[in-house]
Each structure stands twice: as C-alpha cells, then as structure tokens.
CSV table of C-alpha atoms and ligand atoms in Angstrom, one decimal:
chain,number,residue,atom,x,y,z
V,1292,MET,CA,4.6,-3.6,35.2
V,1293,SER,CA,1.1,-4.9,35.2
V,1294,ALA,CA,0.1,-5.9,31.7
V,1295,PRO,CA,-3.7,-6.3,31.3
V,1296,LEU,CA,-3.3,-7.0,27.6
V,1297,LEU,CA,-1.8,-10.3,28.6
V,1298,SER,CA,-4.8,-11.3,30.8
V,1299,SER,CA,-7.6,-13.6,29.6
V,1300,VAL,CA,-11.0,-12.2,28.6
V,1301,LYS,CA,-14.4,-13.5,27.7
V,1302,LEU,CA,-15.5,-12.6,24.2
V,1303,GLY,CA,-19.0,-13.8,23.3
V,1304,ARG,CA,-19.0,-17.6,23.8
V,1305,TYR,CA,-15.1,-17.8,23.9
V,1306,THR,CA,-12.6,-17.3,26.6
V,1307,LEU,CA,-9.4,-15.8,25.0
V,1308,PRO,CA,-6.0,-16.2,26.5
V,1309,ASN,CA,-5.1,-12.6,26.0
V,1310,ARG,CA,-6.6,-9.2,24.9
V,1311,ILE,CA,-4.4,-8.8,21.9
V,1312,VAL,CA,-6.3,-8.8,18.6
V,1313,MET,CA,-4.8,-9.0,15.1
V,1314,ALA,CA,-6.6,-6.2,13.3
V,1315,PRO,CA,-8.1,-6.8,9.8
V,1316,LEU,CA,-5.4,-6.0,7.3
V,1317,THR,CA,-5.9,-5.8,3.5
V,1318,ARG,CA,-2.8,-7.5,1.9
V,1319,ASN,CA,-4.0,-8.2,-1.7
V,1320,ARG,CA,-2.4,-11.7,-1.9
V,1321,ALA,CA,-5.3,-13.9,-2.9
V,1322,ALA,CA,-5.0,-16.0,-6.0
V,1323,ALA,CA,-7.0,-15.8,-9.2
V,1324,GLY,CA,-10.7,-15.9,-8.5
V,1325,ASN,CA,-10.0,-14.0,-5.2
V,1326,VAL,CA,-9.2,-17.4,-3.6
V,1327,PRO,CA,-7.1,-17.6,-0.4
V,1328,THR,CA,-4.1,-19.9,-0.6
V,1329,ALA,CA,-1.6,-21.9,1.5
V,1330,LEU,CA,0.5,-18.7,1.7
V,1331,ASN,CA,-2.3,-16.8,3.3
V,1332,ALA,CA,-2.9,-19.8,5.7
V,1333,LEU,CA,0.8,-19.6,6.7
V,1334,HIS,CA,0.5,-15.8,7.4
V,1335,TYR,CA,-2.4,-16.2,9.7
V,1336,GLU,CA,-1.0,-19.4,11.3
V,1337,GLN,CA,2.2,-17.5,12.2
V,1338,ARG,CA,0.1,-15.0,14.2
V,1339,ALA,CA,-2.2,-17.5,15.9
V,1340,SER,CA,-1.1,-16.6,19.5
V,1341,ALA,CA,-3.2,-13.4,19.3
V,1342,GLY,CA,-6.2,-13.7,21.5
V,1343,LEU,CA,-8.3,-13.2,18.4
V,1344,LEU,CA,-7.4,-12.9,14.7
V,1345,ILE,CA,-9.7,-10.9,12.4
V,1346,THR,CA,-9.1,-11.6,8.7
V,1347,GLU,CA,-8.5,-9.0,6.1
V,1348,ALA,CA,-11.7,-7.5,4.6
V,1349,THR,CA,-13.4,-10.2,2.5
V,1350,GLN,CA,-16.0,-9.4,-0.2
V,1351,ILE,CA,-19.4,-11.1,0.2
V,1352,SER,CA,-20.2,-10.8,-3.5
V,1353,PRO,CA,-18.5,-10.0,-6.9
V,1354,GLU,CA,-20.1,-6.4,-6.6
V,1355,GLY,CA,-18.5,-6.0,-3.2
V,1356,LEU,CA,-15.0,-6.1,-4.7
V,1357,GLY,CA,-12.9,-2.9,-4.7
V,1358,TYR,CA,-9.3,-3.8,-5.0
V,1359,PRO,CA,-7.2,-6.3,-6.9
V,1360,ASN,CA,-6.5,-9.7,-5.2
V,1361,THR,CA,-8.6,-9.3,-2.1
V,1362,PRO,CA,-10.2,-12.6,-1.0
V,1363,GLY,CA,-14.0,-13.3,-1.3
V,1364,ILE,CA,-16.4,-15.5,0.6
V,1365,HIS,CA,-19.0,-16.1,-2.2
V,1366,SER,CA,-17.6,-19.0,-4.2
V,1367,PRO,CA,-16.9,-22.7,-3.3
V,1368,GLU,CA,-13.3,-22.2,-4.2
V,1369,GLN,CA,-13.0,-19.3,-1.8
V,1370,VAL,CA,-14.6,-21.3,1.0
V,1371,ALA,CA,-12.1,-24.2,0.3
V,1372,GLY,CA,-9.2,-21.6,0.4
V,1373,TRP,CA,-10.4,-20.2,3.7
V,1374,LYS,CA,-10.6,-23.7,5.1
V,1375,LEU,CA,-6.8,-23.9,4.7
V,1376,VAL,CA,-6.6,-20.8,6.8
V,1377,THR,CA,-9.0,-21.8,9.6
V,1378,ASP,CA,-7.5,-25.3,9.8
V,1379,ALA,CA,-4.0,-23.9,10.2
V,1380,VAL,CA,-5.0,-21.4,12.8
V,1381,HIS,CA,-7.0,-23.9,14.8
V,1382,ALA,CA,-4.1,-26.4,14.7
V,1383,LYS,CA,-2.1,-23.7,16.6
V,1384,GLY,CA,-4.9,-23.1,19.1
V,1385,GLY,CA,-6.0,-19.8,17.7
V,1386,LYS,CA,-9.4,-18.2,17.1
V,1387,ILE,CA,-10.2,-16.4,13.9
V,1388,PHE,CA,-13.2,-14.3,12.7
V,1389,LEU,CA,-13.8,-13.4,9.1
V,1390,GLN,CA,-14.5,-9.8,8.2
V,1391,LEU,CA,-17.6,-9.5,5.9
V,1392,TRP,CA,-17.1,-6.6,3.3
V,1393,HIS,CA,-18.9,-4.8,0.6
V,1394,VAL,CA,-17.0,-1.8,-0.7
V,1395,GLY,CA,-20.0,0.0,-2.2
V,1396,ARG,CA,-18.7,3.0,-4.2
V,1397,ILE,CA,-15.0,2.3,-3.5
V,1398,SER,CA,-14.7,0.3,-6.6
V,1399,HIS,CA,-14.5,0.8,-10.4
V,1400,PRO,CA,-16.2,-0.6,-13.5
V,1401,ASP,CA,-13.0,-2.5,-14.3
V,1402,LEU,CA,-13.5,-4.5,-11.1
V,1403,GLN,CA,-17.2,-5.0,-11.4
V,1404,PRO,CA,-19.1,-7.9,-13.1
V,1405,ASP,CA,-19.8,-6.9,-16.8
V,1406,GLY,CA,-18.0,-3.6,-16.3
V,1407,LYS,CA,-21.1,-2.1,-14.5
V,1408,LEU,CA,-21.0,0.9,-12.2
V,1409,PRO,CA,-20.3,0.2,-8.5
V,1410,VAL,CA,-23.4,0.6,-6.3
V,1411,ALA,CA,-23.9,2.9,-3.3
V,1412,PRO,CA,-26.7,4.6,-1.3
V,1413,SER,CA,-26.5,7.7,-3.5
V,1414,ALA,CA,-24.8,8.6,-6.8
V,1415,ILE,CA,-21.9,10.5,-5.3
V,1416,ALA,CA,-18.3,9.8,-6.3
V,1417,PRO,CA,-15.5,9.7,-3.7
V,1418,GLU,CA,-12.5,11.9,-4.3
V,1419,GLY,CA,-9.4,10.2,-5.6
V,1420,GLU,CA,-8.6,7.1,-7.5
V,1421,ALA,CA,-9.6,3.4,-7.5
V,1422,ALA,CA,-7.0,0.6,-7.5
V,1423,THR,CA,-7.7,-1.4,-10.7
V,1424,TYR,CA,-5.9,-4.3,-12.3
V,1425,THR,CA,-4.3,-1.8,-14.7
V,1426,GLY,CA,-3.3,0.9,-12.2
V,1427,MET,CA,-5.0,3.8,-10.5
V,1428,LYS,CA,-8.1,5.3,-12.2
V,1429,PRO,CA,-10.3,8.2,-11.1
V,1430,PHE,CA,-13.3,7.0,-9.1
V,1431,VAL,CA,-16.6,7.1,-11.1
V,1432,THR,CA,-20.0,8.2,-9.9
V,1433,PRO,CA,-21.7,5.1,-8.5
V,1434,ARG,CA,-25.2,4.0,-9.2
V,1435,ALA,CA,-27.7,4.5,-6.3
V,1436,LEU,CA,-29.2,1.2,-5.2
V,1437,GLU,CA,-33.0,1.0,-5.9
V,1438,LEU,CA,-35.1,0.3,-2.8
V,1439,GLU,CA,-36.0,-3.0,-4.3
V,1440,GLU,CA,-32.4,-4.1,-4.4
V,1441,ILE,CA,-31.6,-3.7,-0.7
V,1442,PRO,CA,-33.0,-7.1,0.3
V,1443,GLN,CA,-30.4,-8.6,-2.2
V,1444,ILE,CA,-27.6,-6.8,-0.4
V,1445,ILE,CA,-28.8,-8.2,2.9
V,1446,GLU,CA,-29.0,-11.6,1.3
V,1447,GLN,CA,-25.4,-11.3,0.2
V,1448,TYR,CA,-24.3,-10.7,3.8
V,1449,ARG,CA,-26.4,-13.7,4.9
V,1450,ILE,CA,-24.7,-16.0,2.3
V,1451,GLY,CA,-21.3,-14.6,3.1
V,1452,ALA,CA,-22.0,-15.4,6.8
V,1453,LYS,CA,-23.1,-18.9,5.9
V,1454,ASN,CA,-20.1,-19.5,3.8
V,1455,ALA,CA,-17.8,-18.3,6.6
V,1456,LEU,CA,-19.5,-20.8,8.9
V,1457,GLU,CA,-18.9,-23.6,6.4
V,1458,ALA,CA,-15.2,-22.5,6.0
V,1459,GLY,CA,-14.7,-23.2,9.7
V,1460,PHE,CA,-14.4,-19.7,11.2
V,1461,ASP,CA,-15.0,-19.0,14.9
V,1462,GLY,CA,-17.2,-16.0,14.1
V,1463,VAL,CA,-17.6,-13.0,11.7
V,1464,GLU,CA,-17.1,-9.3,11.9
V,1465,ILE,CA,-19.4,-7.0,9.9
V,1466,HIS,CA,-17.3,-4.2,8.3
V,1467,SER,CA,-19.2,-1.0,8.8
V,1468,ALA,CA,-16.1,1.2,8.9
V,1469,ASN,CA,-13.7,3.2,6.7
V,1470,GLY,CA,-16.1,4.5,4.0
V,1471,TYR,CA,-17.3,1.2,2.6
V,1472,LEU,CA,-20.9,0.3,1.9
V,1473,LEU,CA,-22.5,0.2,5.4
V,1474,ASP,CA,-20.6,3.3,6.4
V,1475,GLN,CA,-21.8,5.0,3.2
V,1476,PHE,CA,-25.3,4.4,4.4
V,1477,LEU,CA,-24.6,5.7,7.9
V,1478,GLN,CA,-23.0,9.1,7.1
V,1479,ASP,CA,-24.8,12.0,5.5
V,1480,ASN,CA,-22.2,13.1,2.9
V,1481,THR,CA,-22.7,9.7,1.1
V,1482,ASN,CA,-26.4,9.0,1.9
V,1483,LEU,CA,-28.9,11.5,0.4
V,1484,ARG,CA,-31.7,8.9,0.0
V,1485,THR,CA,-35.2,10.0,0.6
V,1486,ASP,CA,-36.6,6.5,1.3
V,1487,ILE,CA,-36.6,4.5,4.5
V,1488,TYR,CA,-32.8,4.1,4.2
V,1489,GLY,CA,-31.9,7.8,4.2
V,1490,GLY,CA,-32.6,11.0,6.1
V,1491,SER,CA,-33.0,10.5,9.8
V,1492,VAL,CA,-30.4,8.7,11.9
V,1493,GLU,CA,-33.0,5.9,12.3
V,1494,ASN,CA,-33.2,5.5,8.6
V,1495,ARG,CA,-29.5,5.7,7.9
V,1496,THR,CA,-28.8,3.0,10.6
V,1497,ARG,CA,-31.5,0.7,9.1
V,1498,LEU,CA,-29.3,-1.3,6.7
V,1499,LEU,CA,-26.6,-1.9,9.3
V,1500,LEU,CA,-29.2,-3.3,11.7
V,1501,GLU,CA,-30.9,-5.4,9.1
V,1502,VAL,CA,-27.5,-6.8,8.0
V,1503,THR,CA,-26.6,-7.5,11.6
V,1504,GLU,CA,-29.9,-9.3,12.1
V,1505,ALA,CA,-29.3,-11.5,9.1
V,1506,VAL,CA,-25.7,-12.4,10.2
V,1507,VAL,CA,-26.8,-13.1,13.7
V,1508,ASP,CA,-29.5,-15.4,12.3
V,1509,VAL,CA,-26.7,-17.5,10.9
V,1510,TRP,CA,-24.1,-17.3,13.7
V,1511,GLY,CA,-25.9,-16.5,16.9
V,1512,SER,CA,-25.2,-13.1,18.5
V,1513,ASP,CA,-22.2,-14.3,20.5
V,1514,ARG,CA,-20.0,-14.9,17.5
V,1515,VAL,CA,-20.7,-11.7,15.6
V,1516,GLY,CA,-18.9,-8.4,15.9
V,1517,VAL,CA,-19.4,-5.0,14.2
V,1518,ARG,CA,-16.6,-2.6,13.2
V,1519,ILE,CA,-17.1,1.2,12.9
V,1520,SER,CA,-14.8,4.2,12.4
V,1521,PRO,CA,-16.8,7.1,13.8
V,1522,SER,CA,-14.2,9.8,13.4
V,1523,GLY,CA,-12.4,8.7,10.2
V,1524,THR,CA,-12.3,10.7,6.9
V,1525,PHE,CA,-10.7,7.9,4.8
V,1526,ASN,CA,-12.5,7.3,1.5
V,1527,SER,CA,-14.0,10.9,1.6
V,1528,MET,CA,-16.3,10.3,4.6
V,1529,TYR,CA,-18.0,13.0,6.6
V,1530,ASP,CA,-21.1,13.3,8.7
V,1531,SER,CA,-22.5,16.7,9.9
V,1532,ASN,CA,-23.2,15.2,13.3
V,1533,ARG,CA,-21.1,12.2,13.9
V,1534,ALA,CA,-22.0,11.9,17.6
V,1535,ALA,CA,-25.7,11.6,16.7
V,1536,ILE,CA,-25.4,9.0,14.0
V,1537,PHE,CA,-22.8,6.8,15.7
V,1538,GLY,CA,-24.2,7.3,19.1
V,1539,TYR,CA,-27.6,6.1,17.8
V,1540,ALA,CA,-26.2,3.2,15.8
V,1541,VAL,CA,-24.2,1.9,18.8
V,1542,LYS,CA,-27.2,2.2,21.2
V,1543,LYS,CA,-29.3,0.2,18.7
V,1544,LEU,CA,-26.6,-2.5,18.4
V,1545,ASN,CA,-27.0,-3.1,22.2
V,1546,ARG,CA,-30.1,-5.2,21.6
V,1547,PHE,CA,-28.1,-7.9,19.7
V,1548,ASN,CA,-25.8,-8.7,22.6
V,1549,LEU,CA,-22.9,-9.1,20.1
V,1550,ALA,CA,-19.5,-10.7,20.8
V,1551,TYR,CA,-18.0,-7.2,20.5
V,1552,LEU,CA,-18.1,-3.7,19.1
V,1553,HIS,CA,-14.8,-2.8,17.2
V,1554,LEU,CA,-13.8,0.8,17.1
V,1555,VAL,CA,-11.3,2.4,14.8
V,1556,ALA,CA,-9.9,5.1,17.1
V,1557,PRO,CA,-9.8,8.8,16.0
V,1558,ARG,CA,-6.7,10.2,14.3
V,1559,VAL,CA,-5.2,7.0,13.0
V,1560,GLU,CA,-2.4,7.7,10.6
V,1561,GLY,CA,-3.7,7.3,7.0
V,1562,PHE,CA,-7.4,7.3,8.1
V,1563,GLY,CA,-7.8,10.9,9.1
V,1564,SER,CA,-10.2,12.7,11.4
V,1565,ALA,CA,-12.5,15.6,10.6
V,1566,GLU,CA,-11.5,18.4,13.0
V,1567,ASP,CA,-14.7,20.3,13.2
V,1568,GLN,CA,-16.3,18.0,15.8
V,1569,PRO,CA,-15.1,16.2,18.9
V,1570,ASP,CA,-13.2,12.9,18.4
V,1571,LEU,CA,-15.3,9.8,19.1
V,1572,GLY,CA,-13.1,7.3,20.8
V,1573,ALA,CA,-13.7,4.3,23.1
V,1574,GLU,CA,-14.4,6.7,26.0
V,1575,PHE,CA,-17.3,8.2,24.1
V,1576,PHE,CA,-18.9,4.8,23.5
V,1577,ARG,CA,-18.2,3.0,26.8
V,1578,PRO,CA,-21.2,4.5,28.6
V,1579,ILE,CA,-23.4,3.9,25.5
V,1580,TYR,CA,-22.5,0.4,24.7
V,1581,ASN,CA,-23.3,-2.5,27.1
V,1582,GLY,CA,-20.9,-5.1,25.8
V,1583,THR,CA,-17.2,-5.9,24.9
V,1584,ILE,CA,-15.3,-3.2,23.1
V,1585,ILE,CA,-12.2,-3.7,20.9
V,1586,THR,CA,-10.3,-0.5,20.1
V,1587,ALA,CA,-7.8,-0.2,17.2
V,1588,GLY,CA,-5.5,2.4,15.7
V,1589,GLY,CA,-1.8,3.1,16.4
V,1590,TYR,CA,-1.6,1.5,19.8
V,1591,SER,CA,1.6,0.4,21.5
V,1592,PHE,CA,2.0,-2.1,24.3
V,1593,GLU,CA,2.0,0.8,26.7
V,1594,THR,CA,-1.0,2.7,25.4
V,1595,GLY,CA,-2.9,-0.5,24.8
V,1596,ASN,CA,-2.4,-1.5,28.4
V,1597,GLN,CA,-3.5,1.9,29.5
V,1598,ALA,CA,-6.7,1.7,27.4
V,1599,ILE,CA,-7.6,-1.5,29.3
V,1600,ALA,CA,-6.4,-0.4,32.7
V,1601,SER,CA,-8.5,2.8,32.4
V,1602,ASP,CA,-11.4,0.6,31.3
V,1603,SER,CA,-12.1,2.5,28.1
V,1604,ALA,CA,-11.9,-0.8,26.2
V,1605,ASP,CA,-11.6,-4.6,26.8
V,1606,LEU,CA,-9.3,-5.6,24.0
V,1607,VAL,CA,-6.9,-3.8,21.7
V,1608,ALA,CA,-6.3,-4.6,18.0
V,1609,PHE,CA,-2.9,-4.1,16.4
V,1610,GLY,CA,-2.5,-3.7,12.7
V,1611,ARG,CA,0.9,-2.4,11.6
V,1612,LEU,CA,2.7,-4.1,14.5
V,1613,TYR,CA,1.1,-7.4,13.4
V,1614,ILE,CA,2.3,-7.0,9.8
V,1615,ALA,CA,5.9,-7.1,11.1
V,1616,ASN,CA,5.7,-9.2,14.2
V,1617,PRO,CA,4.0,-12.6,13.9
V,1618,ASP,CA,4.9,-13.3,17.6
V,1619,LEU,CA,3.7,-10.0,18.9
V,1620,VAL,CA,2.2,-11.5,22.0
V,1621,GLU,CA,5.5,-13.2,22.9
V,1622,ARG,CA,7.5,-10.1,22.2
V,1623,PHE,CA,5.1,-7.9,24.3
V,1624,ALA,CA,5.4,-10.5,27.1
V,1625,ALA,CA,9.2,-10.5,26.9
V,1626,ASN,CA,9.5,-6.8,26.4
V,1627,ALA,CA,11.5,-7.7,23.3
V,1628,PRO,CA,12.3,-5.3,20.4
V,1629,LEU,CA,9.8,-5.1,17.5
V,1630,ASN,CA,10.4,-5.6,13.8
V,1631,LYS,CA,9.6,-2.5,11.7
V,1632,PRO,CA,6.9,-3.0,9.0
V,1633,ASP,CA,8.0,-2.3,5.4
V,1634,ARG,CA,5.4,-0.2,3.6
V,1635,ASN,CA,6.5,-1.3,0.2
V,1636,THR,CA,5.2,-4.8,0.8
V,1637,PHE,CA,1.9,-4.0,2.5
V,1638,TYR,CA,-0.3,-4.4,-0.6
V,1639,GLY,CA,0.2,-7.2,-3.1
V,1640,GLY,CA,3.2,-9.4,-3.9
V,1641,ASP,CA,4.4,-12.7,-2.5
V,1642,GLU,CA,5.8,-14.0,0.8
V,1643,LYS,CA,8.2,-11.1,1.0
V,1644,GLY,CA,7.0,-8.8,3.7
V,1645,TYR,CA,4.2,-11.3,4.4
V,1646,THR,CA,5.4,-14.5,5.9
V,1647,ASP,CA,9.1,-13.8,6.2
V,1648,TYR,CA,9.2,-11.4,9.3
V,1649,PRO,CA,11.4,-13.2,11.8
V,1650,THR,CA,10.2,-14.3,15.3
V,1651,TRP,CA,12.1,-13.1,18.3
V,1652,GLN,CA,15.1,-15.3,19.1
V,1653,GLY,CA,15.7,-14.0,22.7
R,1275,PHB,C1,-7.6,-0.8,2.0
R,1275,PHB,O1,-7.5,-1.7,1.2
R,1275,PHB,O2,-7.0,0.3,1.8
R,1275,PHB,C2,-8.5,-0.9,3.1
R,1275,PHB,C3,-9.4,-2.0,3.2
R,1275,PHB,C4,-10.2,-2.1,4.2
R,1275,PHB,C5,-10.2,-1.1,5.2
R,1275,PHB,C6,-9.4,0.0,5.1
R,1275,PHB,C7,-8.5,0.1,4.1
R,1275,PHB,O3,-11.1,-1.1,6.2
C-alpha cells in the first residue's frame, strides 16, 4: 500500500520527515503556576518522531486561563519549563510548535486574577459548566471587552509569541478554534459587537488578522500556523453563515503566506457539528487557501492517507491516537496494532495514562 503520510513534506521553512502531526491536546498536567515540568517534557519527547508536534493549548496571559493545570507562556518560570520540553524534543530530532491560547468566556471568576469576570467579545454566557479548582460550576456571563482593551489582547499574543521564541520552539500556532476567544470574535452567536470588531465578516475577522500580524512580526510568516474549527459546536458555538465567515477569514489569511492552516474537520466526536448548514472540511478550503493544510479529527492511518492521496490536505493531525501511541509513526509504518486510549486519564493526574503507554515491541 502506498502511504503518503510517511512521505516528507515542506512546511514553512522546514522539511519534515513525514506528514503525521501530533495534534494539540489539553492534558492538565502543568505544575503550580501553570509551569511545564520534566514529566511534560518526557511526554513530548516520547512522541518526537511525528513530523510536527503541536503543544497543548497554552494561555498567553492569566486572563486567558480556562481550566486547572493548563500551561502558560506568560511568566519566566513557564518559559523555563517549556525549555525542558523543546530541548528534549530537539534532542530526539523533532520539531515542536507552541499553541497560543486565550479562552475568552470559557473560564470562571475562580480561575481569573482577582476573581474578575472572564472577558469576551460580548456579554453572552456559554451553556454548561466551567472546570474550576473546586469542581464544575455553571458558566457566568462574561464581560464584553471595551474597544480600548483590544490592543492589550493583541499585545498579549505578541508577548506569548516572543516568550515561545525564547523557550526554543520551532514555531507557533494561533488557536482560533473550538469556541475560544478568537473563535468567539469570528462567529455571530458570540459576537454582537457594534464597533469595528463586530457585525460584518470583515469586522469579525479583524482581531484574528491583527493577532496574526503581531505573531508574524515576531516569528516570520513561515513559522506561524492558524487553527480553526469551522463546523464545530463545542463550547456553544454557532454562526448563521459559516461558509461566509470562515471562507472570508481563510481568504484573508492567504496574504500572510503562513506555514499552515490547521482545520478541525466536521463531525469530530465530542466537538459536534451544526446540522443546518453544509460541513466545511478540507475540501471546502482547498480551493480558497493557497498554502499548506493540516486536517485533524478522528482520522485513521487509512483515512489520513486518503486525505493526502486525494489532495484535500497536506498533513494529518492525530489526537486520541497520539495520547495512547507515542510511537505512532513507527506503528503506522509497521502496520502494528495500536494501544487504546484511556479516557479516565485524559485530563489531569500524573504519569499514568500520560508517559506510560508502551511502544511497539514488534
Ligand atoms: C479542553 O480542554 O477541553 C479543550 C482545550 C482546547 C481545545 C479543545 C478542548 O481546543
């Protein structure tokens, strides 16, 4: 069988040995102060044969935090912790991008500095509950950002990007997916603003483009990616015309000549898909986007190879399979059986279910 996933590919300034990407995966195992540790370094190091590793979502500021024990990239201690990770991955010959994250309304006063309200484009609460240090609590109605505050948000992304450079990463991915802050600005059930950041598709895309500009200033365009989830309903997301907003945003991203566009595919288990409009997968964006596309969401070796063979994408990111299979590349290449991920150890805890999945001993 021909296996295009195992062929090399150019991504921005890098040539990667294969097209298999470790997807960003929240695992809630940072230490006090949201600082990455040697355990986190081991986890990524074990997976370094992926063509590209993308870190778990990492908050750019204290206000960007939405879950217990997720790592940040805004303090010197966090930068030092991430250096353990990048050194370990580089020693194994891997490449690793950091995912820059601000959760916006997907937070809770318990997680915010001084117990303040989370910030968002508009004062609209998501459905459901926030994960706090003392258990699940109903989401609160966030505070709408003032127009004058938006430059500070962009500045937080710039500082996060600079810190990632200092921590030794190979690039960064801007998290604009899954109902977090930048996605909240894009979609019209979370953005009811009447200023230049709300209303038209141009206005709702403005913050993403300004953040991208700031991050590209730091890294150069060929080491920056953007992740979007155009069909997802996770975190109570919905847009009345998703083809219009995401089609426009992706067209505008062309001008940066980024390392890649990263798409969360439609109908991913746990992330939902609104059924009243067509799914927007890689096939929809291929003719719109001029650069490299990574697609993610429930792929197998077989369907991943098909996505590349049919030229709907250039690389495929694997999440759940990477949780359980540190040597996923080698297993795919050998057609070896795969370990099954254990859901009970996805979020939080120690090395159990994190660094103790065995490699294939074929
Ligand atoms: C999560 O912690 O549930 C989570 C984080 C980032 C994502 C998606 C889910 O993009």
